XYZ file of C-alpha atoms in Angstrom:
485
model
C 44.074 79.637 151.055
C 46.853 78.869 153.576
C 49.873 81.092 152.894
C 53.046 79.386 151.744
C 56.060 80.488 153.812
C 59.243 80.911 151.782
C 62.729 81.801 152.958
C 64.616 83.318 150.018
C 68.417 83.421 150.240
C 70.576 85.688 148.102
C 73.776 87.702 148.163
C 72.208 90.955 146.943
C 68.814 92.632 146.788
C 67.506 95.761 145.085
C 67.224 98.569 146.116
C 69.814 98.058 148.882
C 72.718 96.168 147.262
C 72.951 95.569 143.522
C 75.652 94.451 141.114
C 73.366 92.953 138.463
C 70.008 91.476 137.540
C 70.044 89.008 140.449
C 69.335 91.874 142.848
C 66.394 93.092 140.751
C 64.765 89.673 140.790
C 65.365 89.048 144.491
C 63.925 92.472 145.304
C 60.850 92.299 143.073
C 59.691 88.671 143.310
C 58.699 88.618 147.024
C 56.480 91.672 146.567
C 54.773 90.119 143.529
C 54.301 86.812 145.361
C 52.186 88.424 148.078
C 49.270 88.562 145.630
C 49.553 84.783 145.232
C 49.376 83.891 148.917
C 53.122 83.521 149.444
C 54.803 85.113 152.481
C 58.529 85.594 151.855
C 61.386 86.471 154.166
C 64.694 87.136 152.415
C 67.993 86.345 154.121
C 70.857 88.549 152.927
C 74.383 89.233 154.199
C 74.722 92.054 156.714
C 76.721 94.367 154.479
C 77.069 97.951 155.769
C 74.375 99.128 153.352
C 71.958 96.480 154.626
C 72.577 97.233 158.286
C 72.220 100.934 157.608
C 68.818 100.304 156.067
C 67.707 98.105 158.981
C 68.935 100.383 161.746
C 65.893 99.680 163.942
C 65.843 95.945 163.307
C 64.950 93.291 165.882
C 67.570 90.751 166.937
C 66.162 87.242 166.481
C 69.296 85.119 166.954
C 72.664 85.808 168.560
C 75.563 83.339 168.558
C 79.065 83.858 169.924
C 80.766 81.729 167.268
C 79.722 81.165 163.675
C 82.311 80.583 160.948
C 84.984 82.541 162.767
C 83.208 85.177 164.811
C 80.053 86.330 166.604
C 76.860 86.857 164.614
C 73.317 88.115 164.937
C 70.298 87.587 162.730
C 68.303 90.799 162.451
C 64.739 91.194 161.177
C 63.373 94.322 159.557
C 61.488 95.696 156.600
C 62.451 97.944 153.723
C 60.459 99.093 150.711
C 57.843 96.365 151.116
C 60.416 93.616 151.731
C 60.603 91.481 154.871
C 64.288 90.915 155.499
C 66.598 88.856 157.672
C 70.185 90.099 157.758
C 73.119 87.924 158.818
C 75.103 90.460 160.839
C 78.582 88.904 160.835
C 81.120 91.752 160.965
C 84.094 89.432 160.394
C 82.533 88.361 157.086
C 80.492 91.262 155.743
C 81.565 94.557 157.369
C 83.429 95.663 154.259
C 82.829 98.647 151.999
C 82.142 98.529 148.286
C 81.395 95.539 146.100
C 79.941 92.457 147.849
C 82.323 90.058 146.115
C 85.612 91.837 145.359
C 88.020 94.012 147.284
C 89.380 97.444 146.380
C 92.016 95.815 144.154
C 89.306 94.249 141.974
C 90.035 90.643 142.982
C 87.681 88.298 144.843
C 87.705 88.463 148.620
C 89.876 85.441 149.564
C 87.307 84.213 152.087
C 84.286 84.323 149.744
C 83.784 80.598 150.197
C 83.466 80.962 153.972
C 81.321 84.100 153.697
C 78.678 82.455 151.559
C 78.917 79.087 153.279
C 77.936 80.977 156.436
C 74.994 82.579 154.651
C 73.868 79.170 153.392
C 74.320 77.493 156.760
C 72.210 80.136 158.497
C 69.511 79.659 155.858
C 69.549 75.929 156.624
C 69.280 76.639 160.359
C 66.286 78.911 159.800
C 64.817 76.309 157.463
C 64.987 73.779 160.284
C 63.242 76.013 162.791
C 65.875 78.283 164.382
C 63.387 81.176 164.253
C 60.200 79.823 165.803
C 58.059 82.678 164.487
C 58.843 81.827 160.873
C 59.447 78.200 159.973
C 59.465 78.090 156.174
C 57.751 75.531 153.990
C 60.349 76.187 151.278
C 63.865 77.580 151.137
C 64.555 79.256 147.792
C 68.277 79.647 147.061
C 69.529 82.040 144.392
C 72.796 81.403 142.506
C 76.058 79.924 143.741
C 76.301 82.114 146.830
C 73.317 80.219 148.282
C 74.136 76.897 146.628
C 75.140 75.080 149.807
C 71.677 75.507 151.350
C 70.205 72.328 149.781
C 73.392 70.406 150.642
C 73.322 71.436 154.306
C 69.663 70.476 154.525
C 70.286 67.167 152.727
C 73.086 66.149 155.069
C 71.476 67.693 158.180
C 69.678 64.554 159.286
C 66.659 66.519 160.540
C 63.205 67.255 159.120
C 63.636 69.917 156.488
C 61.626 72.178 154.201
C 61.466 71.724 150.448
C 64.183 73.458 148.437
C 64.288 75.385 145.176
C 67.530 76.385 143.461
C 67.384 79.169 140.875
C 70.245 79.628 138.414
C 70.569 83.215 137.243
C 73.821 82.614 135.346
C 75.456 79.191 135.061
C 78.807 80.772 134.221
C 79.343 81.669 137.883
C 79.715 78.435 139.823
C 81.487 79.233 143.105
C 84.453 76.852 142.935
C 86.764 76.353 145.909
C 89.566 73.930 146.813
C 88.619 70.553 148.303
C 90.608 71.370 151.444
C 87.760 73.699 152.424
C 85.291 70.842 152.878
C 85.723 70.737 156.671
C 85.783 74.549 156.855
C 82.410 74.579 155.158
C 81.158 72.062 157.716
C 80.521 69.312 155.169
C 81.124 65.610 155.769
C 83.773 63.734 153.840
C 81.070 61.596 152.240
C 79.745 64.705 150.457
C 82.874 65.007 148.323
C 81.809 62.716 145.496
C 80.553 63.144 141.960
C 77.037 62.712 143.392
C 77.732 65.339 146.027
C 79.585 68.653 145.964
C 82.689 67.528 144.039
C 83.194 69.195 140.666
C 86.298 68.381 138.584
C 88.534 68.272 141.653
C 86.984 71.291 143.359
C 83.981 72.050 145.548
C 81.321 73.848 143.520
C 78.685 75.627 145.552
C 76.383 75.911 142.540
C 76.779 72.210 141.737
C 75.820 71.413 145.338
C 72.570 73.296 144.930
C 71.791 71.670 141.583
C 72.555 68.223 142.985
C 70.375 68.416 146.093
C 67.544 70.894 145.446
C 64.054 69.434 145.127
C 63.373 71.709 142.165
C 65.691 73.672 139.894
C 64.561 76.743 138.029
C 66.298 79.127 135.706
C 65.174 82.442 134.355
C 63.848 81.581 130.888
C 62.547 78.469 129.109
C 65.112 78.709 126.295
C 68.001 79.004 128.766
C 66.643 75.945 130.604
C 67.091 74.016 127.358
C 70.461 75.565 126.514
C 72.077 74.663 129.839
C 71.319 70.991 129.307
C 73.669 70.979 126.321
C 77.422 70.468 126.469
C 78.264 74.038 125.444
C 75.564 75.898 127.375
C 75.929 73.561 130.351
C 79.475 74.751 131.084
C 80.465 71.462 132.673
C 77.107 70.938 134.390
C 75.073 69.886 131.355
C 75.210 66.192 132.260
C 73.883 66.806 135.753
C 71.148 69.083 134.422
C 70.121 66.495 131.821
C 70.014 63.903 134.584
C 67.757 66.187 136.651
C 65.721 67.535 133.735
C 62.511 66.213 135.308
C 62.833 68.812 138.095
C 64.227 71.643 135.937
C 62.058 74.403 134.500
C 62.458 77.886 133.092
C 60.365 80.788 134.409
C 60.863 84.146 132.742
C 61.955 87.094 134.829
C 59.824 90.189 135.017
C 60.590 93.759 135.991
C 59.063 96.017 138.611
C 56.714 98.076 136.454
C 56.217 100.617 139.228
C 59.953 101.431 139.076
C 60.149 101.090 135.295
C 57.193 103.194 134.176
C 57.683 105.937 131.573
C 54.424 107.572 132.654
C 55.729 108.291 136.174
C 59.528 107.983 135.927
C 61.223 110.877 137.794
C 64.551 110.227 136.034
C 63.489 111.207 132.507
C 62.972 114.548 130.767
C 59.393 113.944 129.618
C 56.933 111.333 130.818
C 54.774 109.461 128.336
C 52.639 106.423 127.598
C 51.895 104.332 124.554
C 49.533 107.023 123.253
C 52.079 109.831 123.747
C 55.112 108.427 121.948
C 55.827 111.836 120.429
C 56.951 112.879 123.934
C 59.942 110.560 123.602
C 61.556 113.218 121.378
C 62.301 115.336 124.451
C 64.026 112.384 126.101
C 66.062 111.695 122.972
C 67.266 115.282 122.926
C 68.083 115.148 126.641
C 70.016 111.916 126.107
C 71.941 113.373 123.187
C 72.829 116.399 125.292
C 73.834 114.259 128.276
C 76.189 112.189 126.099
C 77.441 115.062 123.953
C 75.893 113.625 120.772
C 74.683 115.735 117.867
C 71.065 116.799 118.558
C 69.748 115.039 115.452
C 66.163 113.724 115.681
C 66.580 111.819 112.399
C 69.588 109.720 113.440
C 68.873 106.295 114.918
C 70.094 106.554 118.516
C 71.269 103.171 119.797
C 71.485 102.678 123.560
C 73.552 100.097 125.444
C 73.328 99.456 129.195
C 75.587 96.546 129.985
C 78.491 94.949 131.718
C 81.379 95.155 129.253
C 82.283 91.503 128.812
C 82.663 88.658 126.359
C 79.381 87.123 127.520
C 77.501 90.320 126.725
C 78.960 90.419 123.203
C 80.250 93.955 123.587
C 83.393 93.054 121.638
C 81.109 92.145 118.714
C 79.447 95.547 118.834
C 82.878 97.179 118.656
C 83.580 95.248 115.465
C 80.431 96.728 113.912
C 81.756 100.282 114.369
C 82.170 100.726 110.581
C 78.458 99.887 110.180
C 77.426 102.300 112.914
C 79.511 105.081 111.417
C 78.545 104.355 107.827
C 74.826 104.195 108.641
C 74.933 107.402 110.673
C 73.766 105.546 113.808
C 74.516 107.242 117.113
C 75.674 105.176 120.110
C 75.158 106.025 123.798
C 76.782 103.364 125.970
C 76.689 103.048 129.754
C 78.701 100.251 131.290
C 81.875 98.962 132.859
C 83.784 95.716 133.110
C 86.649 94.382 131.026
C 89.410 97.006 131.080
C 90.391 96.412 127.461
C 86.801 96.889 126.274
C 86.473 100.042 128.376
C 89.612 101.460 126.775
C 88.562 100.512 123.236
C 85.106 102.047 123.590
C 86.572 105.210 125.095
C 89.017 105.471 122.193
C 86.190 104.984 119.679
C 84.212 107.759 121.349
C 87.197 110.120 121.277
C 87.689 109.392 117.589
C 84.045 110.067 116.707
C 82.672 112.793 118.974
C 79.051 113.660 118.401
C 78.242 110.194 117.093
C 79.714 107.769 119.641
C 79.707 108.472 123.370
C 80.529 106.304 126.362
C 80.001 106.646 130.113
C 82.106 104.137 132.043
C 80.413 103.031 135.257
C 76.826 102.540 136.286
C 74.187 105.171 137.004
C 70.649 103.982 137.693
C 69.043 107.322 136.791
C 71.006 107.528 133.547
C 69.922 103.982 132.681
C 66.312 105.174 132.864
C 67.050 108.117 130.553
C 68.715 105.804 128.029
C 65.624 103.584 127.960
C 63.368 106.618 127.499
C 65.517 108.436 124.936
C 67.168 105.768 122.799
C 65.353 104.695 119.651
C 66.729 101.174 119.985
C 68.582 99.165 122.617
C 71.259 96.612 121.706
C 71.785 93.387 123.683
C 74.228 91.283 121.590
C 74.919 88.628 124.263
C 76.592 85.339 123.351
C 74.414 83.771 126.031
C 71.771 85.433 128.193
C 69.848 83.553 130.898
C 66.997 86.074 130.717
C 68.110 89.670 130.467
C 66.288 92.594 132.012
C 67.403 95.556 129.900
C 65.403 94.344 126.900
C 62.300 94.070 129.125
C 62.795 97.670 130.233
C 63.316 98.644 126.602
C 59.980 97.099 125.620
C 58.298 98.971 128.451
C 59.825 102.282 127.325
C 59.381 101.959 123.567
C 63.078 101.478 122.790
C 63.103 98.770 120.114
C 65.345 95.854 121.238
C 68.050 94.542 118.891
C 69.018 91.234 120.492
C 70.864 87.989 119.922
C 68.571 85.005 119.416
C 69.635 83.249 122.626
C 68.209 82.473 126.067
C 65.681 84.873 127.485
C 66.270 87.321 124.650
C 64.773 84.758 122.278
C 61.804 84.285 124.622
C 60.953 87.943 125.177
C 61.451 89.664 121.809
C 59.342 88.842 118.746
C 61.351 89.431 115.594
C 60.117 91.390 112.599
C 60.900 88.370 110.420
C 59.011 85.928 112.655
C 55.658 87.675 112.274
C 54.792 90.292 109.694
C 55.361 93.670 111.284
C 52.109 94.979 109.802
C 50.279 92.463 111.970
C 51.275 94.578 114.920
C 52.862 91.784 116.990
C 56.585 92.148 116.266
C 58.524 93.965 118.993
C 62.152 94.007 117.894
C 65.015 92.691 115.775
C 66.735 89.390 116.562
C 69.934 88.107 114.982
C 71.820 84.856 114.819
C 74.381 83.415 114.744
C 76.012 85.683 117.300
C 78.685 87.124 115.020
C 79.779 90.632 113.998
C 78.338 90.138 110.506
C 74.918 89.068 111.803
C 74.860 91.960 114.267
C 75.843 94.421 111.557
C 73.015 93.108 109.377
C 70.563 93.593 112.276
C 71.758 97.178 112.762
C 71.273 97.962 109.068
C 67.813 96.380 109.193
C 66.898 98.436 112.259
C 68.073 101.628 110.582
C 65.957 100.851 107.540
C 62.912 100.196 109.755
C 63.571 103.403 111.687
C 63.312 105.402 108.496
C 59.774 104.048 108.027
C 58.199 105.840 110.964
C 54.821 104.083 110.630
C 56.496 100.678 110.936
C 58.758 101.864 113.740
C 55.840 103.236 115.700
C 54.077 99.860 115.421
C 57.164 98.129 116.827
C 57.238 100.560 119.737
C 53.552 100.219 120.481
C 53.664 96.413 120.364
C 56.633 96.426 122.706
C 54.950 98.750 125.175
C 51.840 96.537 125.123
C 53.908 93.476 126.106
C 53.396 92.242 129.661
C 56.854 92.432 131.236
C 55.570 92.533 134.833
C 56.105 89.945 137.533
C 52.405 89.112 137.895
C 52.183 85.978 135.744
C 55.786 84.984 136.417
C 55.190 85.173 140.161
C 52.145 82.975 139.667
C 54.379 80.320 138.114
C 56.658 80.368 141.157
C 53.626 80.181 143.472
C 52.318 77.155 141.573
C 55.725 75.470 141.829
C 55.819 76.131 145.585
C 52.341 74.702 146.075
C 53.200 71.583 144.092
C 56.263 71.062 146.286
C 54.358 71.564 149.535
C 51.552 69.244 148.383
C 54.054 66.545 147.386
C 55.784 66.651 150.758
C 52.517 66.621 152.689
C 51.147 63.838 150.506
């Protein structure tokens, strides 16, 4: 079978640069695709962390002027990934977060930074690197959204394009005066081009011009075609529904493996669930919670935001306290939510505890030690924490939306004694419905035979990339066949 050559384009990639689930997907999918005859190179910005990882990289391209300064394209490998880095010091030689400055606000030149990334992807797509001319360019989220537009307006033979939406809420909007700065023709600024309610939307550009559009779960693919879930783009997505599909995310099961995880107190498998008790105790100690094996320990690993429904969980505090449920929360985000959670923890030491920030090792311990994991999102394209929870035997308590609906089988959907249910889903996404789900979970937890069945069914669920990667490979092959035909 002739390998398919894919250039992936993204603003972050695990394990080098990560702010969210996008990085996990971009880092894991190329490795999984190798088994399906797909050779991937991933183009990422040359942040300091990337260049530090690729210190012995080969220079493939070198230009004296590119969006305001000199650039190089470097090639190297890291952790099984074949990478291209856009080394543009005037755009990416900045410490910290890829998108925001030290003051917490967006870098003012983000539009130019990611237009440059997209333009270089288009150049590579059209043969700038003779040793790797891709059959397909796969753009991820708004930061790579201009790739299909540049290729569409380029006037040269081009590869096929795929645009994947990881979260429609982030659309990359910039003033129309930047059209020339981006290197786009005036004719592109129309409703059938990059124009979006008086702005330029980089995500809209990708959705308008990509040959295929994917998102990260089948339910989310349906939701974003509606007026509410579409967030202003529902009409376009309905119009292009014939090229839109949802493919569930997976997780890297070599990284997320309770049998080998170096970050947890005791390793275990589905037949050694009793070993989780040591992780629960370690988690309680780490968070300063009472070392009570009989209390339902609820874990949360999340950005603190309205989307993630973390304000709803705060409103269920009386239920948590009244039911004797412990809460161990790891996350950061909205300053008001951070302050309110910290105040709740101070008011109820031993039962509620919060760590503000993100700690990858601690996230692993939460998955291994929590009895249940809450994901009360108002909308959730796919979600990865609930997949990790299934893998680790932490029973997910999730809103019945997006990828959460697709990946968790509710106790009320199929009789738990049948052995197929894996968690607790609730809807509508309200404090009352969430509180009811928490009470239900606590009741189930007190029936240890039933709880053990939920854990075992969850751990038996395939959350790997293998089948998901096969779906992407099939999509790529269909695209290549169509263009050759």
